[in-house]
Every structure is written in structure tokens, then in C-alpha cells.
PDB file of C-alpha atoms and ligand atoms in Angstrom:
ATOM      1  CA  MET A   1      87.268 134.905 167.575  1.00  0.00           C
ATOM      2  CA  ASN A   2      90.388 133.480 166.314  1.00  0.00           C
ATOM      3  CA  LEU A   3      93.627 133.453 168.432  1.00  0.00           C
ATOM      4  CA  LYS A   4      95.973 132.740 165.610  1.00  0.00           C
ATOM      5  CA  GLY A   5      99.269 134.622 166.048  1.00  0.00           C
ATOM      6  CA  ASN A   6      98.914 134.791 169.795  1.00  0.00           C
ATOM      7  CA  VAL A   7     101.077 133.281 172.456  1.00  0.00           C
ATOM      8  CA  ALA A   8      99.492 132.205 175.703  1.00  0.00           C
ATOM      9  CA  LEU A   9     101.071 131.203 178.943  1.00  0.00           C
ATOM     10  CA  ILE A  10      98.940 129.033 181.448  1.00  0.00           C
ATOM     11  CA  THR A  11     100.269 128.548 184.893  1.00  0.00           C
ATOM     12  CA  GLY A  12      99.151 125.218 186.620  1.00  0.00           C
ATOM     13  CA  GLY A  13      98.312 123.725 183.135  1.00  0.00           C
ATOM     14  CA  ALA A  14      99.213 120.057 183.983  1.00  0.00           C
ATOM     15  CA  GLN A  15      95.630 119.177 184.942  1.00  0.00           C
ATOM     16  CA  GLY A  16      92.127 120.480 185.631  1.00  0.00           C
ATOM     17  CA  ILE A  17      90.974 123.889 184.556  1.00  0.00           C
ATOM     18  CA  GLY A  18      94.467 124.932 183.340  1.00  0.00           C
ATOM     19  CA  LYS A  19      94.848 121.891 181.026  1.00  0.00           C
ATOM     20  CA  VAL A  20      91.276 122.330 179.592  1.00  0.00           C
ATOM     21  CA  THR A  21      91.895 126.111 179.077  1.00  0.00           C
ATOM     22  CA  ALA A  22      95.361 125.454 177.512  1.00  0.00           C
ATOM     23  CA  LEU A  23      93.894 122.986 174.977  1.00  0.00           C
ATOM     24  CA  LEU A  24      90.840 125.230 174.292  1.00  0.00           C
ATOM     25  CA  LEU A  25      93.112 128.262 173.471  1.00  0.00           C
ATOM     26  CA  ALA A  26      95.268 126.030 171.251  1.00  0.00           C
ATOM     27  CA  SER A  27      92.220 124.725 169.530  1.00  0.00           C
ATOM     28  CA  LYS A  28      91.455 128.461 168.674  1.00  0.00           C
ATOM     29  CA  GLY A  29      94.848 129.047 167.105  1.00  0.00           C
ATOM     30  CA  ALA A  30      97.158 130.091 170.007  1.00  0.00           C
ATOM     31  CA  ASP A  31     100.596 128.731 170.640  1.00  0.00           C
ATOM     32  CA  VAL A  32     100.602 127.835 174.243  1.00  0.00           C
ATOM     33  CA  ALA A  33     103.301 127.539 177.059  1.00  0.00           C
ATOM     34  CA  VAL A  34     102.233 125.493 180.175  1.00  0.00           C
ATOM     35  CA  SER A  35     104.002 125.924 183.402  1.00  0.00           C
ATOM     36  CA  ASP A  36     103.545 123.707 186.400  1.00  0.00           C
ATOM     37  CA  ILE A  37     105.452 122.105 189.347  1.00  0.00           C
ATOM     38  CA  ASN A  38     104.159 118.712 187.754  1.00  0.00           C
ATOM     39  CA  MET A  39     106.335 118.392 184.679  1.00  0.00           C
ATOM     40  CA  GLU A  40     104.941 115.132 183.700  1.00  0.00           C
ATOM     41  CA  GLY A  41     101.486 116.500 183.386  1.00  0.00           C
ATOM     42  CA  ALA A  42     102.643 119.596 181.755  1.00  0.00           C
ATOM     43  CA  LEU A  43     104.382 117.551 179.108  1.00  0.00           C
ATOM     44  CA  ASP A  44     101.160 115.544 178.577  1.00  0.00           C
ATOM     45  CA  THR A  45      99.268 118.810 178.097  1.00  0.00           C
ATOM     46  CA  VAL A  46     101.967 119.924 175.592  1.00  0.00           C
ATOM     47  CA  LYS A  47     101.683 116.766 173.575  1.00  0.00           C
ATOM     48  CA  GLU A  48      97.933 117.343 173.094  1.00  0.00           C
ATOM     49  CA  ILE A  49      98.619 120.952 172.147  1.00  0.00           C
ATOM     50  CA  GLU A  50     100.869 119.754 169.464  1.00  0.00           C
ATOM     51  CA  GLY A  51      98.314 117.296 168.496  1.00  0.00           C
ATOM     52  CA  LEU A  52      96.042 120.237 167.595  1.00  0.00           C
ATOM     53  CA  GLY A  53      98.734 121.536 165.206  1.00  0.00           C
ATOM     54  CA  ARG A  54      99.988 124.336 167.465  1.00  0.00           C
ATOM     55  CA  LYS A  55     103.359 125.065 169.157  1.00  0.00           C
ATOM     56  CA  GLY A  56     103.505 123.949 172.807  1.00  0.00           C
ATOM     57  CA  LEU A  57     106.049 124.447 175.583  1.00  0.00           C
ATOM     58  CA  ALA A  58     106.275 122.980 179.033  1.00  0.00           C
ATOM     59  CA  VAL A  59     108.180 124.973 181.570  1.00  0.00           C
ATOM     60  CA  GLU A  60     108.846 123.577 185.134  1.00  0.00           C
ATOM     61  CA  GLY A  61     108.548 126.293 187.856  1.00  0.00           C
ATOM     62  CA  ASP A  62     106.949 127.276 191.053  1.00  0.00           C
ATOM     63  CA  VAL A  63     104.934 130.463 190.583  1.00  0.00           C
ATOM     64  CA  SER A  64     105.362 131.442 194.238  1.00  0.00           C
ATOM     65  CA  ASN A  65     109.112 132.010 193.586  1.00  0.00           C
ATOM     66  CA  PRO A  66     109.669 135.315 191.690  1.00  0.00           C
ATOM     67  CA  ALA A  67     112.875 133.930 190.021  1.00  0.00           C
ATOM     68  CA  ASP A  68     110.853 130.978 188.674  1.00  0.00           C
ATOM     69  CA  ALA A  69     108.138 133.357 187.413  1.00  0.00           C
ATOM     70  CA  GLU A  70     110.793 135.447 185.589  1.00  0.00           C
ATOM     71  CA  ARG A  71     112.260 132.411 184.033  1.00  0.00           C
ATOM     72  CA  ILE A  72     108.898 130.910 183.002  1.00  0.00           C
ATOM     73  CA  VAL A  73     107.887 134.085 181.109  1.00  0.00           C
ATOM     74  CA  ALA A  74     111.372 134.653 179.609  1.00  0.00           C
ATOM     75  CA  LYS A  75     111.461 131.031 178.354  1.00  0.00           C
ATOM     76  CA  THR A  76     108.012 131.534 176.892  1.00  0.00           C
ATOM     77  CA  VAL A  77     109.095 134.716 175.074  1.00  0.00           C
ATOM     78  CA  GLU A  78     112.374 133.096 173.917  1.00  0.00           C
ATOM     79  CA  GLU A  79     110.816 129.739 172.627  1.00  0.00           C
ATOM     80  CA  LEU A  80     107.391 130.973 171.390  1.00  0.00           C
ATOM     81  CA  GLY A  81     108.273 134.464 170.204  1.00  0.00           C
ATOM     82  CA  GLY A  82     106.393 136.671 172.670  1.00  0.00           C
ATOM     83  CA  ILE A  83     103.683 136.626 175.228  1.00  0.00           C
ATOM     84  CA  ASP A  84     100.158 137.882 174.375  1.00  0.00           C
ATOM     85  CA  ILE A  85      98.093 136.120 176.952  1.00  0.00           C
ATOM     86  CA  LEU A  86      98.748 135.125 180.587  1.00  0.00           C
ATOM     87  CA  VAL A  87      96.332 132.972 182.554  1.00  0.00           C
ATOM     88  CA  ASN A  88      97.152 132.867 186.188  1.00  0.00           C
ATOM     89  CA  ASN A  89      95.629 129.500 187.091  1.00  0.00           C
ATOM     90  CA  ALA A  90      97.948 127.738 189.401  1.00  0.00           C
ATOM     91  CA  GLY A  91      96.293 127.411 192.767  1.00  0.00           C
ATOM     92  CA  ILE A  92      96.254 125.238 195.859  1.00  0.00           C
ATOM     93  CA  THR A  93      93.930 124.668 199.050  1.00  0.00           C
ATOM     94  CA  ARG A  94      94.876 123.803 202.485  1.00  0.00           C
ATOM     95  CA  ASP A  95      91.528 123.869 204.243  1.00  0.00           C
ATOM     96  CA  LYS A  96      91.093 124.060 207.934  1.00  0.00           C
ATOM     97  CA  LEU A  97      89.030 125.885 210.475  1.00  0.00           C
ATOM     98  CA  LEU A  98      90.770 129.030 211.595  1.00  0.00           C
ATOM     99  CA  LEU A  99      91.840 127.760 215.026  1.00  0.00           C
ATOM    100  CA  ARG A 100      93.542 124.694 213.432  1.00  0.00           C
ATOM    101  CA  MET A 101      95.015 126.670 210.619  1.00  0.00           C
ATOM    102  CA  THR A 102      98.819 126.974 210.963  1.00  0.00           C
ATOM    103  CA  GLU A 103     100.973 129.796 209.769  1.00  0.00           C
ATOM    104  CA  GLY A 104     102.424 127.264 207.256  1.00  0.00           C
ATOM    105  CA  ASP A 105      98.875 126.635 205.893  1.00  0.00           C
ATOM    106  CA  TRP A 106      98.202 130.414 205.567  1.00  0.00           C
ATOM    107  CA  ASP A 107     101.617 131.107 203.876  1.00  0.00           C
ATOM    108  CA  ALA A 108     101.418 128.258 201.513  1.00  0.00           C
ATOM    109  CA  VAL A 109      98.109 129.181 199.967  1.00  0.00           C
ATOM    110  CA  LEU A 110      98.784 133.019 200.017  1.00  0.00           C
ATOM    111  CA  ASN A 111     102.196 132.298 198.317  1.00  0.00           C
ATOM    112  CA  VAL A 112     100.959 130.205 195.662  1.00  0.00           C
ATOM    113  CA  ASN A 113      97.606 131.851 194.815  1.00  0.00           C
ATOM    114  CA  LEU A 114      98.157 135.452 195.465  1.00  0.00           C
ATOM    115  CA  LYS A 115     101.867 136.120 195.377  1.00  0.00           C
ATOM    116  CA  GLY A 116     102.193 133.605 192.468  1.00  0.00           C
ATOM    117  CA  THR A 117      99.716 135.738 190.496  1.00  0.00           C
ATOM    118  CA  PHE A 118     101.574 138.891 191.340  1.00  0.00           C
ATOM    119  CA  ASN A 119     104.903 137.279 190.385  1.00  0.00           C
ATOM    120  CA  CYS A 120     103.807 136.059 187.025  1.00  0.00           C
ATOM    121  CA  THR A 121     101.749 139.225 186.150  1.00  0.00           C
ATOM    122  CA  LYS A 122     104.942 141.446 186.935  1.00  0.00           C
ATOM    123  CA  ALA A 123     107.062 139.261 184.842  1.00  0.00           C
ATOM    124  CA  ALA A 124     104.584 139.319 181.835  1.00  0.00           C
ATOM    125  CA  VAL A 125     103.700 142.981 182.019  1.00  0.00           C
ATOM    126  CA  LYS A 126     107.300 143.824 181.225  1.00  0.00           C
ATOM    127  CA  TYR A 127     106.976 142.334 177.801  1.00  0.00           C
ATOM    128  CA  MET A 128     103.311 143.303 177.098  1.00  0.00           C
ATOM    129  CA  ILE A 129     104.159 147.000 177.844  1.00  0.00           C
ATOM    130  CA  LYS A 130     106.656 146.985 175.087  1.00  0.00           C
ATOM    131  CA  ARG A 131     104.132 145.705 172.523  1.00  0.00           C
ATOM    132  CA  LYS A 132     101.375 147.859 173.958  1.00  0.00           C
ATOM    133  CA  SER A 133      98.990 144.865 174.087  1.00  0.00           C
ATOM    134  CA  GLY A 134      98.151 141.908 176.336  1.00  0.00           C
ATOM    135  CA  ARG A 135      95.474 140.010 178.018  1.00  0.00           C
ATOM    136  CA  ILE A 136      95.742 138.850 181.611  1.00  0.00           C
ATOM    137  CA  VAL A 137      93.084 136.508 183.222  1.00  0.00           C
ATOM    138  CA  ASN A 138      93.341 135.711 186.894  1.00  0.00           C
ATOM    139  CA  ILE A 139      91.561 132.741 188.128  1.00  0.00           C
ATOM    140  CA  ALA A 140      89.755 133.748 191.487  1.00  0.00           C
ATOM    141  CA  SER A 141      86.987 131.828 193.108  1.00  0.00           C
ATOM    142  CA  VAL A 142      83.396 132.413 194.260  1.00  0.00           C
ATOM    143  CA  VAL A 143      84.849 131.817 197.795  1.00  0.00           C
ATOM    144  CA  GLY A 144      86.857 134.984 197.391  1.00  0.00           C
ATOM    145  CA  GLU A 145      83.500 136.875 196.969  1.00  0.00           C
ATOM    146  CA  MET A 146      81.370 135.156 199.577  1.00  0.00           C
ATOM    147  CA  GLY A 147      83.813 133.500 202.005  1.00  0.00           C
ATOM    148  CA  ASN A 148      83.653 129.934 203.108  1.00  0.00           C
ATOM    149  CA  ALA A 149      84.125 128.312 206.472  1.00  0.00           C
ATOM    150  CA  GLY A 150      87.377 126.293 206.517  1.00  0.00           C
ATOM    151  CA  GLN A 151      88.848 128.273 203.768  1.00  0.00           C
ATOM    152  CA  ALA A 152      90.098 131.514 205.376  1.00  0.00           C
ATOM    153  CA  ASN A 153      93.544 131.338 203.747  1.00  0.00           C
ATOM    154  CA  TYR A 154      92.115 130.348 200.323  1.00  0.00           C
ATOM    155  CA  ALA A 155      89.181 132.807 200.345  1.00  0.00           C
ATOM    156  CA  ALA A 156      91.657 135.667 201.356  1.00  0.00           C
ATOM    157  CA  SER A 157      93.989 134.646 198.586  1.00  0.00           C
ATOM    158  CA  LYS A 158      91.051 134.755 196.101  1.00  0.00           C
ATOM    159  CA  ALA A 159      89.682 137.942 197.290  1.00  0.00           C
ATOM    160  CA  GLY A 160      93.306 139.420 197.029  1.00  0.00           C
ATOM    161  CA  ILE A 161      93.350 138.285 193.456  1.00  0.00           C
ATOM    162  CA  ILE A 162      90.211 140.458 192.681  1.00  0.00           C
ATOM    163  CA  GLY A 163      91.793 143.485 194.250  1.00  0.00           C
ATOM    164  CA  LEU A 164      95.049 142.828 192.376  1.00  0.00           C
ATOM    165  CA  THR A 165      93.132 142.383 189.099  1.00  0.00           C
ATOM    166  CA  LYS A 166      91.325 145.649 189.491  1.00  0.00           C
ATOM    167  CA  SER A 167      94.460 147.555 190.427  1.00  0.00           C
ATOM    168  CA  ILE A 168      96.636 146.325 187.616  1.00  0.00           C
ATOM    169  CA  ALA A 169      93.640 146.842 185.256  1.00  0.00           C
ATOM    170  CA  ARG A 170      93.722 150.526 186.213  1.00  0.00           C
ATOM    171  CA  GLU A 171      97.445 150.724 185.910  1.00  0.00           C
ATOM    172  CA  TYR A 172      97.700 149.381 182.407  1.00  0.00           C
ATOM    173  CA  ALA A 173      94.288 150.320 180.823  1.00  0.00           C
ATOM    174  CA  GLN A 174      96.125 152.907 178.668  1.00  0.00           C
ATOM    175  CA  ARG A 175      98.891 150.439 177.654  1.00  0.00           C
ATOM    176  CA  GLY A 176      96.600 148.103 175.863  1.00  0.00           C
ATOM    177  CA  ILE A 177      96.705 145.480 178.555  1.00  0.00           C
ATOM    178  CA  ASN A 178      93.320 144.183 179.645  1.00  0.00           C
ATOM    179  CA  VAL A 179      93.356 142.476 183.145  1.00  0.00           C
ATOM    180  CA  ASN A 180      90.241 140.546 184.238  1.00  0.00           C
ATOM    181  CA  ALA A 181      89.441 137.689 186.578  1.00  0.00           C
ATOM    182  CA  VAL A 182      87.221 134.612 186.345  1.00  0.00           C
ATOM    183  CA  ALA A 183      85.517 133.538 189.599  1.00  0.00           C
ATOM    184  CA  PRO A 184      84.518 129.867 189.316  1.00  0.00           C
ATOM    185  CA  GLY A 185      81.991 128.248 191.548  1.00  0.00           C
ATOM    186  CA  TYR A 186      82.337 124.546 192.241  1.00  0.00           C
ATOM    187  CA  ILE A 187      84.016 122.870 189.288  1.00  0.00           C
ATOM    188  CA  GLU A 188      84.610 119.162 189.015  1.00  0.00           C
ATOM    189  CA  THR A 189      88.414 118.765 188.838  1.00  0.00           C
ATOM    190  CA  PRO A 190      91.065 116.897 190.914  1.00  0.00           C
ATOM    191  CA  MET A 191      90.825 119.875 193.444  1.00  0.00           C
ATOM    192  CA  THR A 192      87.257 119.036 194.199  1.00  0.00           C
ATOM    193  CA  GLU A 193      87.499 115.169 193.685  1.00  0.00           C
ATOM    194  CA  ALA A 194      88.282 114.854 197.384  1.00  0.00           C
ATOM    195  CA  LEU A 195      84.820 116.104 198.364  1.00  0.00           C
ATOM    196  CA  ALA A 196      82.523 113.285 199.602  1.00  0.00           C
ATOM    197  CA  GLU A 197      79.627 112.472 197.497  1.00  0.00           C
ATOM    198  CA  LYS A 198      77.274 113.722 200.235  1.00  0.00           C
ATOM    199  CA  ALA A 199      78.974 117.057 200.345  1.00  0.00           C
ATOM    200  CA  LYS A 200      78.612 117.180 196.524  1.00  0.00           C
ATOM    201  CA  GLU A 201      74.962 116.444 196.804  1.00  0.00           C
ATOM    202  CA  GLU A 202      74.379 119.241 199.355  1.00  0.00           C
ATOM    203  CA  LEU A 203      76.367 121.703 197.057  1.00  0.00           C
ATOM    204  CA  ARG A 204      74.212 120.869 194.101  1.00  0.00           C
ATOM    205  CA  GLY A 205      71.157 121.712 196.356  1.00  0.00           C
ATOM    206  CA  GLN A 206      72.541 125.099 196.826  1.00  0.00           C
ATOM    207  CA  ILE A 207      73.312 125.932 193.263  1.00  0.00           C
ATOM    208  CA  PRO A 208      70.470 127.303 191.141  1.00  0.00           C
ATOM    209  CA  MET A 209      71.558 125.383 188.125  1.00  0.00           C
ATOM    210  CA  ALA A 210      71.786 122.230 190.382  1.00  0.00           C
ATOM    211  CA  ARG A 211      75.064 120.956 188.940  1.00  0.00           C
ATOM    212  CA  LEU A 212      78.743 121.553 189.508  1.00  0.00           C
ATOM    213  CA  GLY A 213      80.668 123.227 186.683  1.00  0.00           C
ATOM    214  CA  THR A 214      83.027 121.699 184.250  1.00  0.00           C
ATOM    215  CA  PRO A 215      86.574 122.928 183.461  1.00  0.00           C
ATOM    216  CA  MET A 216      85.321 123.867 179.953  1.00  0.00           C
ATOM    217  CA  ASP A 217      82.734 126.171 181.609  1.00  0.00           C
ATOM    218  CA  VAL A 218      85.640 128.026 183.171  1.00  0.00           C
ATOM    219  CA  GLY A 219      87.811 127.725 179.838  1.00  0.00           C
ATOM    220  CA  ASN A 220      85.105 129.224 177.779  1.00  0.00           C
ATOM    221  CA  ALA A 221      84.981 132.268 179.960  1.00  0.00           C
ATOM    222  CA  VAL A 222      88.785 132.646 179.809  1.00  0.00           C
ATOM    223  CA  TYR A 223      88.670 132.338 176.083  1.00  0.00           C
ATOM    224  CA  PHE A 224      86.146 135.256 175.872  1.00  0.00           C
ATOM    225  CA  LEU A 225      88.268 137.413 178.022  1.00  0.00           C
ATOM    226  CA  VAL A 226      91.389 136.858 175.988  1.00  0.00           C
ATOM    227  CA  SER A 227      89.565 137.265 172.626  1.00  0.00           C
ATOM    228  CA  ASP A 228      88.854 140.473 170.704  1.00  0.00           C
ATOM    229  CA  ALA A 229      85.125 140.010 171.569  1.00  0.00           C
ATOM    230  CA  SER A 230      85.988 141.411 175.091  1.00  0.00           C
ATOM    231  CA  SER A 231      88.428 144.352 173.989  1.00  0.00           C
ATOM    232  CA  TYR A 232      86.372 147.059 175.999  1.00  0.00           C
ATOM    233  CA  ILE A 233      86.292 144.916 179.205  1.00  0.00           C
ATOM    234  CA  THR A 234      88.816 145.392 181.916  1.00  0.00           C
ATOM    235  CA  GLY A 235      88.880 144.989 185.774  1.00  0.00           C
ATOM    236  CA  HIS A 236      85.856 142.688 185.505  1.00  0.00           C
ATOM    237  CA  VAL A 237      85.256 139.631 187.586  1.00  0.00           C
ATOM    238  CA  LEU A 238      83.251 137.137 185.516  1.00  0.00           C
ATOM    239  CA  ASN A 239      81.279 134.628 187.635  1.00  0.00           C
ATOM    240  CA  VAL A 240      81.070 131.118 186.388  1.00  0.00           C
ATOM    241  CA  ASN A 241      79.164 129.534 189.169  1.00  0.00           C
ATOM    242  CA  GLY A 242      75.756 128.293 188.064  1.00  0.00           C
ATOM    243  CA  GLY A 243      74.149 131.139 189.960  1.00  0.00           C
ATOM    244  CA  ILE A 244      75.342 130.218 193.484  1.00  0.00           C
ATOM    245  CA  TYR A 245      76.478 133.848 193.886  1.00  0.00           C
ATOM    246  CA  MET A 246      75.172 136.837 192.085  1.00  0.00           C
TER     247      MET A 246
HETATM  248  P1  NAI B 301      94.069 121.465 190.220  1.00  0.00           P
HETATM  249  O1  NAI B 301      94.569 121.106 191.485  1.00  0.00           O
HETATM  250  O2  NAI B 301      93.379 120.303 189.351  1.00  0.00           O
HETATM  251  O3  NAI B 301      95.196 122.051 189.317  1.00  0.00           O
HETATM  252  C1  NAI B 301      96.105 123.012 189.747  1.00  0.00           C
HETATM  253  C2  NAI B 301      97.355 122.920 189.066  1.00  0.00           C
HETATM  254  O4  NAI B 301      98.400 123.892 189.656  1.00  0.00           O
HETATM  255  C3  NAI B 301      98.114 121.617 189.252  1.00  0.00           C
HETATM  256  O5  NAI B 301      98.594 121.080 188.062  1.00  0.00           O
HETATM  257  C4  NAI B 301      99.193 121.809 190.160  1.00  0.00           C
HETATM  258  O6  NAI B 301     100.344 121.039 190.009  1.00  0.00           O
HETATM  259  C5  NAI B 301      99.605 123.383 189.752  1.00  0.00           C
HETATM  260  N1  NAI B 301     100.274 124.013 190.842  1.00  0.00           N
HETATM  261  C6  NAI B 301     100.069 123.966 192.209  1.00  0.00           C
HETATM  262  N2  NAI B 301     100.936 124.735 192.822  1.00  0.00           N
HETATM  263  C7  NAI B 301     101.769 125.303 191.876  1.00  0.00           C
HETATM  264  C8  NAI B 301     102.864 126.151 191.957  1.00  0.00           C
HETATM  265  N3  NAI B 301     103.388 126.574 193.143  1.00  0.00           N
HETATM  266  N4  NAI B 301     103.484 126.541 190.814  1.00  0.00           N
HETATM  267  C9  NAI B 301     102.861 126.091 189.611  1.00  0.00           C
HETATM  268  N5  NAI B 301     101.939 125.276 189.495  1.00  0.00           N
HETATM  269  C10 NAI B 301     101.330 124.889 190.656  1.00  0.00           C
HETATM  270  O7  NAI B 301      93.029 122.647 190.422  1.00  0.00           O
HETATM  271  P2  NAI B 301      91.857 123.119 189.581  1.00  0.00           P
HETATM  272  O8  NAI B 301      90.671 122.753 190.187  1.00  0.00           O
HETATM  273  O9  NAI B 301      92.068 122.935 188.105  1.00  0.00           O
HETATM  274  O10 NAI B 301      92.054 124.640 189.855  1.00  0.00           O
HETATM  275  C11 NAI B 301      92.659 125.696 188.956  1.00  0.00           C
HETATM  276  C12 NAI B 301      92.394 127.074 189.448  1.00  0.00           C
HETATM  277  O11 NAI B 301      91.028 127.290 189.561  1.00  0.00           O
HETATM  278  C13 NAI B 301      92.969 127.300 190.934  1.00  0.00           C
HETATM  279  O12 NAI B 301      93.515 128.530 191.010  1.00  0.00           O
HETATM  280  C14 NAI B 301      91.786 127.086 191.707  1.00  0.00           C
HETATM  281  O13 NAI B 301      91.978 127.692 192.918  1.00  0.00           O
HETATM  282  C15 NAI B 301      90.670 127.711 190.922  1.00  0.00           C
HETATM  283  N6  NAI B 301      89.296 127.278 191.320  1.00  0.00           N
HETATM  284  C16 NAI B 301      88.995 126.016 191.232  1.00  0.00           C
HETATM  285  C17 NAI B 301      87.623 125.674 191.592  1.00  0.00           C
HETATM  286  C18 NAI B 301      87.232 124.314 191.608  1.00  0.00           C
HETATM  287  O14 NAI B 301      86.158 123.984 192.007  1.00  0.00           O
HETATM  288  N7  NAI B 301      88.027 123.303 191.141  1.00  0.00           N
HETATM  289  C19 NAI B 301      86.653 126.853 192.057  1.00  0.00           C
HETATM  290  C20 NAI B 301      87.252 127.957 191.954  1.00  0.00           C
HETATM  291  C21 NAI B 301      88.476 128.309 191.507  1.00  0.00           C
END
């Protein structure tokens, strides 16, 4: 399962799951572009990619903006020679109960998580179609499958990603482009750091494996879905959740 000769673009690769995934794919031989609104973090990730002996590229951009998405993908193709793999990982939360959730909270989360995935996928597919090959992995969430009080916006965005994934998988299955999603459960990253220790303890109690996941648990699933080992898999949602949802 060697990724030598492949170029990958990871959105939101400055930290957390995106960073670990970028480094894993680089360690498997891919050259990796990292896009983020946090350029300092993206540059740090790229330094580590280069430390692994691969080419890296940091591109500043907001995935919710279609022009930024076009530019991020075009720069990846220009500087690294193509785009074989896209990982739509950039995501945000703005958790509130429905009656407290503002239109701004709703729009911000839908725009980054769902529209951002649409924007980057559309930009990348244009190049992948020409080469009749490509791998797209969208980072969804267990919350998009089972819902979660206080996360109506986030859960809707992640459920939307699942529908988007399956639709695009159908559209491009005959063009050599596989489109899949990974649905992580609760993963220890800066996004979940804010959870109180008591909340984490309660969570562990609900997870059959009795632990939160690691970014590498998610990275490994992404790696499988971008490798040749999964060439007959498309439109799939791979749960990486310790068994909390089956
Ligand atoms: P994180 O907050 O640590 O990292 C997200 C990255 O996305 C950051 O570097 C951030 O700057 C970047 N980003 C945010 N808005 C952006 C935008 N508009 N354009 C470009 N980049 C942007 O989050 P984490 O935990 O690593 O999450 C990564 C993905 O995994 C997200 O899609 C998240 O929803 C998903 N996920 C995370 C889970 C968890 O428990 N941590 C569980 C399930 C899914």
C-alpha cells in the first residue's frame, strides 16, 4: 500500500486529524498539500512532511469560499504536478441548543463543513476526470449518523456530507474516482479538548471500547480508503468510533 507518485490535498491540515493524516500519507510516499485558514499551523505541518522526505505545500484558504477552493486546488496541481487524493477534513463546531442557535451559528457550520466539502470536491473532480482516477475522502462524524443534542447545525452538516459522498460516488464511479466518507466518533484533538473531564468520563462509559479515539485511528481509515487496497469501495461510510454507533 504505497502512495509513491500520488499527490494528496488535505484541507484543515494545520492541526488535529488533518495534520496526522497529512503526515501519515506523506510517510506512505505521497506528496502532500495542506490548506488551512491557519497558515502558521499549515507551514509547521509542511515542515514535518518535508522532514519525511516528501514534497509539501501550504496553501492559505477558506474552504467555504468557492474562489479559495478553486485556488487551493489549482495551486496544488501547479506546484505538486496534479491531484490524486483529496481529503475534505476542514470542519468547525458552534454547539448550542436549537432555541439558542442563531442563523449565524447555522450558516457558519454548514458553510465550512458541507459547502466547503462541495467546493473543494467540485474543484478537484475537474482535474481527476481528465486523468480518469482519483480518491476523495470526506470526514463526516458519528453525530451525522445518530444526531446529538446541542449540535443540530453540526449533525446536519455531517449528515449532508454523507449524502454528498454517496451522490458523487455514483456520479463518478465510471470515471475512476472513488468517493468515500470516514465517520469518526469522539477523537482526542483540539476540537474535543474543550470537553470537561467529567463529560469525557461519561463518554468513555458509552463507548464499547471504553476510550476516545486518536487522530491516527482516523488517519489509518483515510489511508485505507486512498490506497489500492480499497479500489472496489465507493460511496461507503467507514465508522471509526470504538463501537458507539454500529
Ligand atoms: P480541529 O479543530 O483540531 O482542526 C480543524 C482544522 O480545520 C483547523 O486547523 C482549522 O483551522 C481548519 N479550518 C477551520 N475552518 C476552516 C476553513 N473555513 N477553511 C479551511 N480550514 C479550516 O478539528 P479536528 O478534531 O482535527 O477535526 C477534523 C475533522 O474531523 C472535522 O471535519 C471534524 O468535524 C471531524 N471530526 C472530529 C471529531 C473529533 O472528535 N475531534 C469527531 C468526528 C468528526
